[in-house]
Short mmCIF file of C-alpha atoms in Angstrom, two decimals:
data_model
loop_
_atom_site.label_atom_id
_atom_site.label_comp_id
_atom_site.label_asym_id
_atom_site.label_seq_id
_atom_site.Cartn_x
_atom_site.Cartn_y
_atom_site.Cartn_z
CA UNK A 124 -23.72 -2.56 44.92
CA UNK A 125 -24.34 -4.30 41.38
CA UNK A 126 -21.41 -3.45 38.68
CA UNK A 127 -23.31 -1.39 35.93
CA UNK A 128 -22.21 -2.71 32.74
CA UNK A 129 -23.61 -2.57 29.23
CA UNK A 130 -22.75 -4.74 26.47
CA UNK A 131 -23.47 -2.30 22.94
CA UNK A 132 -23.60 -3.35 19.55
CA UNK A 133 -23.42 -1.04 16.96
CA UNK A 134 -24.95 -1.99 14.10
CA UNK A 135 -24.58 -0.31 10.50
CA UNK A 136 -27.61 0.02 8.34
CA UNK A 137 -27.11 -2.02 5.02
CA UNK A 138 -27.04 -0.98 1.25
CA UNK A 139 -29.01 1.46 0.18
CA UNK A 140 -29.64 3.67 -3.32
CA UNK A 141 -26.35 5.64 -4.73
CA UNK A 142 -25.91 8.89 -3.28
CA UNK A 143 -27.62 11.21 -5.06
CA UNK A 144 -30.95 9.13 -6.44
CA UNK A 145 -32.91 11.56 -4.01
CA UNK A 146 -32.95 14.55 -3.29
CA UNK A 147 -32.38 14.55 0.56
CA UNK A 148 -30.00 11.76 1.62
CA UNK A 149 -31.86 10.67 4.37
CA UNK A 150 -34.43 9.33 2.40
CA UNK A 151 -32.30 7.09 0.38
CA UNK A 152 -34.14 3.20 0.73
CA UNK A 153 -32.39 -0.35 0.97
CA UNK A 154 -31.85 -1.86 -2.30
CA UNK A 155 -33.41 -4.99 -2.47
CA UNK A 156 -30.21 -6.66 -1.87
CA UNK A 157 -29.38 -4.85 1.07
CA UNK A 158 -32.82 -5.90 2.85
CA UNK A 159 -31.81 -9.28 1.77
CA UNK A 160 -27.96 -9.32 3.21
CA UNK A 161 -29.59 -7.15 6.23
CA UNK A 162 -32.27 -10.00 7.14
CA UNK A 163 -29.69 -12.53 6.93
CA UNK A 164 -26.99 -11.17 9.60
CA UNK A 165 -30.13 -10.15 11.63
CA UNK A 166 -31.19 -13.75 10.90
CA UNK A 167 -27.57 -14.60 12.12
CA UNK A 168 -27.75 -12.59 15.11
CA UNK A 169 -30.89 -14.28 15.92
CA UNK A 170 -29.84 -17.38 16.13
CA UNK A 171 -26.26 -16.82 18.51
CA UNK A 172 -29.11 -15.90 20.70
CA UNK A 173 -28.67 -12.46 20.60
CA UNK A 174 -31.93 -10.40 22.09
CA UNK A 175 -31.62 -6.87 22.69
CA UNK A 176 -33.11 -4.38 25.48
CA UNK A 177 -33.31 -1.91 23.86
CA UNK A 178 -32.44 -0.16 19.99
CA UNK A 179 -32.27 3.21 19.13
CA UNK A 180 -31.84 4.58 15.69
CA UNK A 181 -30.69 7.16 13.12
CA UNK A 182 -33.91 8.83 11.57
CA UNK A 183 -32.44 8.97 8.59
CA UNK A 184 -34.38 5.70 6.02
CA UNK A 185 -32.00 3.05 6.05
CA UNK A 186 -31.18 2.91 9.10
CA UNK A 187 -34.77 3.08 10.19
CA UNK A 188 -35.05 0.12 7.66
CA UNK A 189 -32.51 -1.86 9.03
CA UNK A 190 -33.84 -1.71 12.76
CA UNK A 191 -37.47 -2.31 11.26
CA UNK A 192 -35.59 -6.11 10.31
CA UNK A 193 -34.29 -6.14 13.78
CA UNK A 194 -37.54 -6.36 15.26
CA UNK A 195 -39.24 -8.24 12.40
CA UNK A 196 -36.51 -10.63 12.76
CA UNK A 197 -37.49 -10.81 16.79
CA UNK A 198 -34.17 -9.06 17.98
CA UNK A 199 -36.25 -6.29 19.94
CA UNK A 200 -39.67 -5.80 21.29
CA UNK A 201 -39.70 -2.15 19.56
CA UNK A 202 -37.34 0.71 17.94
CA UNK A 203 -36.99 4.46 19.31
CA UNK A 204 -35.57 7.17 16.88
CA UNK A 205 -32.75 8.93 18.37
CA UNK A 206 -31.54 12.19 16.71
CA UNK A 207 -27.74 11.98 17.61
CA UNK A 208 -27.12 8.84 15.36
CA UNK A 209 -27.68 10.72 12.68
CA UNK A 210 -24.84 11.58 10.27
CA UNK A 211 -22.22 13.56 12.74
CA UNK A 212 -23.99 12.95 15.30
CA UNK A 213 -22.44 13.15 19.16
CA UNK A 214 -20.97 10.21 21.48
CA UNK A 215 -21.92 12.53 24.33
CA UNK A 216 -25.23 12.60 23.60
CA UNK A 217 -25.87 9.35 23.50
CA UNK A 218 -23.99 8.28 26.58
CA UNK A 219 -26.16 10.87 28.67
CA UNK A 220 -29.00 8.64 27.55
CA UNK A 221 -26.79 5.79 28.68
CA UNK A 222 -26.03 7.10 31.60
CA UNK A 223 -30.38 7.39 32.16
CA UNK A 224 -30.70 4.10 31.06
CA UNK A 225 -28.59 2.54 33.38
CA UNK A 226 -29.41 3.99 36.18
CA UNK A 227 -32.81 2.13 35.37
CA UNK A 228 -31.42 -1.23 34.61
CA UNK A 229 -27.95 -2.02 35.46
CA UNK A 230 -26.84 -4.07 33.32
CA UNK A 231 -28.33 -5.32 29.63
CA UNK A 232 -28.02 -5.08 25.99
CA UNK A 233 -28.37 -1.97 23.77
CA UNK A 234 -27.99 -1.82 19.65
CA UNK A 235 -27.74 1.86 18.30
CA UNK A 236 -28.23 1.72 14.08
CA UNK A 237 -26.49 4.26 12.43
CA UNK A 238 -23.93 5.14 9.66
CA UNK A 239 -19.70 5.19 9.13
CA UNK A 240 -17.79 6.97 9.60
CA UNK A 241 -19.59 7.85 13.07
CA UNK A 242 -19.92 4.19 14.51
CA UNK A 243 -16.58 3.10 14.35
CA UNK A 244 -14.80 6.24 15.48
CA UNK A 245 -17.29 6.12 18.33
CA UNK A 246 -16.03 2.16 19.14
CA UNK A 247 -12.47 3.56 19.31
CA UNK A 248 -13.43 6.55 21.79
CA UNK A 249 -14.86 4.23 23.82
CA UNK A 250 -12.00 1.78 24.02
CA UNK A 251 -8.99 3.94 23.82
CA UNK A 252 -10.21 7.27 24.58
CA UNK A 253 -9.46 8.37 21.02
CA UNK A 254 -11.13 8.51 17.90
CA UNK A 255 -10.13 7.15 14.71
CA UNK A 256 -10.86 5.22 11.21
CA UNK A 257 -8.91 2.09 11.52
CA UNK A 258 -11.52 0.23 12.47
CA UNK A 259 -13.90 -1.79 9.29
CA UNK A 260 -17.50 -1.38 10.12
CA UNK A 261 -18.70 -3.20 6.56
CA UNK A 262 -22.66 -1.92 6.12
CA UNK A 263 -24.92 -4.56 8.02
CA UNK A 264 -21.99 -5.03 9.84
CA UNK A 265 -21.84 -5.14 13.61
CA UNK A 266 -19.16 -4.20 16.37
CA UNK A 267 -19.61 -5.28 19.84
CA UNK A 268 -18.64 -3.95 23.31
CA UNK A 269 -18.76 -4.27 26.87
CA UNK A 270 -19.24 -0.81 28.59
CA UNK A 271 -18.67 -0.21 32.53
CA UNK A 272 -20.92 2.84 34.16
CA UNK A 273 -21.71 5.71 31.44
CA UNK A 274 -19.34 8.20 32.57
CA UNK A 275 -15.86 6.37 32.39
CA UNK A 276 -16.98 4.49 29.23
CA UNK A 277 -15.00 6.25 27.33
CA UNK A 278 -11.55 4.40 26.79
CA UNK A 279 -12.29 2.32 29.33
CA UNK A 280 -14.61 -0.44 27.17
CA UNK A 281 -13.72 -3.63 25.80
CA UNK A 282 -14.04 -4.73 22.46
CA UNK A 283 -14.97 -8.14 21.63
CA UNK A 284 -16.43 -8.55 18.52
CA UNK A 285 -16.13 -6.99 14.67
CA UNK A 286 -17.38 -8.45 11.88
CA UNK A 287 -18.91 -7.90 8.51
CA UNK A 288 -21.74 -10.02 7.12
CA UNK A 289 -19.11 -11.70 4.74
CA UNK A 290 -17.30 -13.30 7.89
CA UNK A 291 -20.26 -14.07 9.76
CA UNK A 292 -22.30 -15.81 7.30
CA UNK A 293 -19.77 -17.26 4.63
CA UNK A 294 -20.58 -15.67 1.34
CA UNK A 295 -16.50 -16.66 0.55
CA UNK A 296 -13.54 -14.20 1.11
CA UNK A 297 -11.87 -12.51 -1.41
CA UNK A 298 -8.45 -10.82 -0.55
CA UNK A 299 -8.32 -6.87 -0.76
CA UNK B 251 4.85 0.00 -7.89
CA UNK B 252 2.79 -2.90 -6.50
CA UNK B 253 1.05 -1.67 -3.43
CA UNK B 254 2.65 -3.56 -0.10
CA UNK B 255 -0.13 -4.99 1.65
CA UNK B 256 -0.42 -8.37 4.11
CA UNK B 257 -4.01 -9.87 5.58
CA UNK B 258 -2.64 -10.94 9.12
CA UNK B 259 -5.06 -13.11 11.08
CA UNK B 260 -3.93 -13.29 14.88
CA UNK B 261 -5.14 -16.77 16.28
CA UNK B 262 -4.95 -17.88 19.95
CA UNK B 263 -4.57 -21.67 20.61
CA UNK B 264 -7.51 -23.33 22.42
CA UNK B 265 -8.05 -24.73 25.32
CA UNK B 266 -5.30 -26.20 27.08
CA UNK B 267 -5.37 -28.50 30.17
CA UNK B 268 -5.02 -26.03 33.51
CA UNK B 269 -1.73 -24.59 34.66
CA UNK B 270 0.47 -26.52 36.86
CA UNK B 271 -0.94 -29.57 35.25
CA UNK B 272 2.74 -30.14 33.57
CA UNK B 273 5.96 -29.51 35.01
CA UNK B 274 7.20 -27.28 32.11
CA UNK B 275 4.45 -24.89 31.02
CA UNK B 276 5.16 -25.42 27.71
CA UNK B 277 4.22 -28.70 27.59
CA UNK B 278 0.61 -28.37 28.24
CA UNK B 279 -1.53 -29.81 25.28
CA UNK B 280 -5.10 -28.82 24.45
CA UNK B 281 -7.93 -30.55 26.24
CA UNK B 282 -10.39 -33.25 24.13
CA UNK B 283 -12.61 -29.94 24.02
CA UNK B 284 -10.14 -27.85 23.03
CA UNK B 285 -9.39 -29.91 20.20
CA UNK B 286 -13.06 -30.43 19.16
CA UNK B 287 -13.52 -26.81 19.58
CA UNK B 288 -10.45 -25.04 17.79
CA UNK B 289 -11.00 -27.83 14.80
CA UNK B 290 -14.50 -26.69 14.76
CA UNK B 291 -13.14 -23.25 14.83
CA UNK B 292 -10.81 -23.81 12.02
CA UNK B 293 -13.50 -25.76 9.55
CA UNK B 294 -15.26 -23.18 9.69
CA UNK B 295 -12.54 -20.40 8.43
CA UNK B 296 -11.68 -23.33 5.64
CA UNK B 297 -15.90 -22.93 4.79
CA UNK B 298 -15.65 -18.80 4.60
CA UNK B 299 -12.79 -19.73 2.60
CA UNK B 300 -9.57 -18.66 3.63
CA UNK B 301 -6.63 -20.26 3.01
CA UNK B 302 -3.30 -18.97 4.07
CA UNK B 303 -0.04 -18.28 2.09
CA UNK B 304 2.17 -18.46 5.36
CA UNK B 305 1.55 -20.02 9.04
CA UNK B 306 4.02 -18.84 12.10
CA UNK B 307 3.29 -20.87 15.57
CA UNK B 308 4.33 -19.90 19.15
CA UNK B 309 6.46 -22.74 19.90
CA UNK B 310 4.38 -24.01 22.89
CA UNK B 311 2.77 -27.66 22.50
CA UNK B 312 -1.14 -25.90 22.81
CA UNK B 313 -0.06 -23.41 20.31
CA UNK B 314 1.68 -26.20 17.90
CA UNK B 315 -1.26 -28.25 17.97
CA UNK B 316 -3.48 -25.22 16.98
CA UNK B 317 -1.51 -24.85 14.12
CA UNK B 318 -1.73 -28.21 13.35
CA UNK B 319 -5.41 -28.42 13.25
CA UNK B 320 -4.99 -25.26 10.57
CA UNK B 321 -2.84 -27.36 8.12
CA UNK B 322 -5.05 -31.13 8.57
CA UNK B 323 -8.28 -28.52 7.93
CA UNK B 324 -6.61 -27.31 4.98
CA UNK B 325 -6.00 -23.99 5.40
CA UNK B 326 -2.50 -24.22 4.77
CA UNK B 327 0.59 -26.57 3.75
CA UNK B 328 2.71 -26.25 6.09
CA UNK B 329 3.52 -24.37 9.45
CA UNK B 330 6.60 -22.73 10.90
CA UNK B 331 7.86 -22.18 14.40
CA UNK B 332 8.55 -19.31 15.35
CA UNK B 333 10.44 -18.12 18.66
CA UNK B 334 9.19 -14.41 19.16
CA UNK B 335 5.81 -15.84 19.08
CA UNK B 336 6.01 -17.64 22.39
CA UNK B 337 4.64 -15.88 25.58
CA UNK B 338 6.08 -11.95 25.99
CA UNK B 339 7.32 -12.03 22.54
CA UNK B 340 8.38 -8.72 21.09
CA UNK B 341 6.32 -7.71 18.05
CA UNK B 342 9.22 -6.24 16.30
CA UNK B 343 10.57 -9.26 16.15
CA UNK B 344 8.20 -10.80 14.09
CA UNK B 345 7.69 -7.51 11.76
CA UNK B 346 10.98 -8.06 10.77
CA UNK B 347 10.18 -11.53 9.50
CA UNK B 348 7.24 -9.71 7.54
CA UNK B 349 9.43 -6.80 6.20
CA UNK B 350 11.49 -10.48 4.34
CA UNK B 351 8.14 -12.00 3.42
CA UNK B 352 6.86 -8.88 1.52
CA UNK B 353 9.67 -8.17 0.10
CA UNK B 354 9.31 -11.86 -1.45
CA UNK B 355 5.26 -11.37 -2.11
CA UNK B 356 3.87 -8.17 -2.38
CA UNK B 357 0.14 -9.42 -0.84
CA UNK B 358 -0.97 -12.41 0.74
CA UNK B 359 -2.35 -14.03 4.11
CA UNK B 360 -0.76 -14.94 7.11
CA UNK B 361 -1.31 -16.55 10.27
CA UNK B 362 -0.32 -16.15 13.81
CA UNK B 363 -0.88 -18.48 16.55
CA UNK B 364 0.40 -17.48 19.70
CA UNK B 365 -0.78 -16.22 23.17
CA UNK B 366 -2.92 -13.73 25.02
CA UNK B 367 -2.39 -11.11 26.09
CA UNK B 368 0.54 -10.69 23.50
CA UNK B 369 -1.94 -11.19 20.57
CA UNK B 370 -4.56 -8.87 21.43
CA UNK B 371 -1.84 -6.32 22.66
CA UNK B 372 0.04 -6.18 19.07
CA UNK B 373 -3.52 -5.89 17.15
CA UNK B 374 -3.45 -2.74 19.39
CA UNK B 375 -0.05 -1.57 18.68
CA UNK B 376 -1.09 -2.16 14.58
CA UNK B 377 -3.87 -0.20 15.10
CA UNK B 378 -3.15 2.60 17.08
CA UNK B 379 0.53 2.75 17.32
CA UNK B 380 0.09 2.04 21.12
CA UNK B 381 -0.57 -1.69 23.29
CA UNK B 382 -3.23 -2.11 25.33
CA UNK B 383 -5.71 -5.04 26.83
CA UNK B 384 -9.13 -3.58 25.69
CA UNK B 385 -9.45 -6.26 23.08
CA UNK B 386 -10.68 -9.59 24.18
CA UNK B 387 -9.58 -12.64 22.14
CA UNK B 388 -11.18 -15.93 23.44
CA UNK B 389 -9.17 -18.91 23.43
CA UNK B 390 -9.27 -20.16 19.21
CA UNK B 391 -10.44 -16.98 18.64
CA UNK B 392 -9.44 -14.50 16.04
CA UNK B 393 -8.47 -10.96 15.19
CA UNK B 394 -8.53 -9.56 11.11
CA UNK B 395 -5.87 -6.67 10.62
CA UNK B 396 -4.84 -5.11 7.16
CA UNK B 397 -1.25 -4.24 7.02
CA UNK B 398 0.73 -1.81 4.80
CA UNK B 399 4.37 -2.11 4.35
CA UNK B 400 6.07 -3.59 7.77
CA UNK B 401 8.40 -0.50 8.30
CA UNK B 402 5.00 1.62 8.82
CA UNK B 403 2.49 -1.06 9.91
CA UNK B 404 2.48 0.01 13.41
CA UNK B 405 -0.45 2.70 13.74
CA UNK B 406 -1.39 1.78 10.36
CA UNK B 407 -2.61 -1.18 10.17
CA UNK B 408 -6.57 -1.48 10.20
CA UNK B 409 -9.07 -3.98 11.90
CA UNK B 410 -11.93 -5.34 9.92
CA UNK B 411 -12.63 -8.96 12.05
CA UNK B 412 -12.73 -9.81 15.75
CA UNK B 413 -14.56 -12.33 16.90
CA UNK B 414 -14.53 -15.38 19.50
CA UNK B 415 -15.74 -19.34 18.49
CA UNK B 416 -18.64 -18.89 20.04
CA UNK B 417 -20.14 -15.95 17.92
CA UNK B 418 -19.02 -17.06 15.14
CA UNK B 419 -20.12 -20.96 15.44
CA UNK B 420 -23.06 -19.98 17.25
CA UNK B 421 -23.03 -21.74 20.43
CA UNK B 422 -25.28 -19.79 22.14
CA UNK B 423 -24.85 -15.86 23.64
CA UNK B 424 -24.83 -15.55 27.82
CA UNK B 425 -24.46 -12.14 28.77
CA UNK B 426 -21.02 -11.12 30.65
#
């Protein structure tokens, strides 16, 4: 029987407008400097080789912006809009689509786009069985994990990547 | 009051000729591809810019010459050995070390290079207040953690980078 694993990369959607410059939050657009920083760790993605199978995304405007540049970019064939990364959105939700998915294919790679503080906790369920906020998820910045069959992902995934665009592209370090 | 805070950048040595190779497992050096891969490693933190304020080594030749490469790079002046860090060192060994240094400096950067799974399993214990091996650190790869003040760095300490040589030098993504 072939193991069913699943290697995730959650993906945070990059700067957009200040809170409050519209009048519902989810249509708040990248700034011109996030599509820029956003392009160039998707740029960066693209060249480790990185190719997804599929992407799902929050509906709310920057993230849908910020997958948009994954597939410009050449990341992913196409995008599908997935309620639960919304703001507060569930884990459990999404791993019953897992849990679909992989019964299709069993093993591949999956990006979800979404927003902080949901993506992190949600990388901390899945490796320790817990949630929490110690984890940095920088916007445009990516975590990666390895995930074994849908319903004992949680706490039982591995975690082998986290980094911001600063530490993945060089735009220089400063401490703090 | 100045707040108490240390960058601590966990760094595993690279890749070392195979066990049983050497009499005394300690002695085992890197490999020519270690070398060219940990130094490719390292130029590479010197070109994000980091440069660190303090440098501890495992006492183990592979983990010696790691932190060798670190200090010929550039990224620091000097390096000191330090016992706890060899293999099933105790962590509380070395936060006593860093409940001296901040006492000295109230900020700064430091560098570990020791061993897996110690390395991965005290990023864990920083984190979450608990060890674990869901946190894969390559060999010459490197873990990010922002600490507080030693005496309450353990479950309070928070992870902003993770990441192996080959995502972030590039080298070319193979799934599993």
């Amino acid at each position: 029987m072939a193991i069913v694993q699943t290697e995730l990369y959650l993906i945070r959607h990059g700067i957009a407008t200040e809170r409050g410059t519209y009048e519902n939050d989810g249509d708040r657009p990248l700034t011109a400097k996030g599509i820029q920083r956003t392009e160039a760790m998707v740029k960066r993605l693209w060249q480790l080789g990185l190719q997804f199978d599929a992407v799902l995304t929050s509906p709310l405007v920057r993230a849908q912006q910020t997958a948009d540049i994954l597939v410009r970019v050449g990341l992913a064939a196409n995008v599908e809009t997935f309620g639960a990364l919304k703001p507060g959105g569930q884990l459990t939700d999404w791993l019953a689509w897992l849990d679909w998915w992989q019964g299709h294919r069993a093993q591949g790679r999956v990006a979800l786009i979404g927003h902080e503080p949901d993506l992190s906790d949600w990388g901390q369920r899945l490796v320790t069985g817990e949630g929490g906020d110690r984890w940095v998820l920088k916007k445009a910045g990516v975590i990666g994990l390895m995930l074994p069959a849908a319903e004992v992902a949680l706490g039982q995934s591995e975690l082998f990547w986290l980094s911001s665009p600063r530490l993945l592209l060089g735009q220089g370090l400063t401490f703090g």
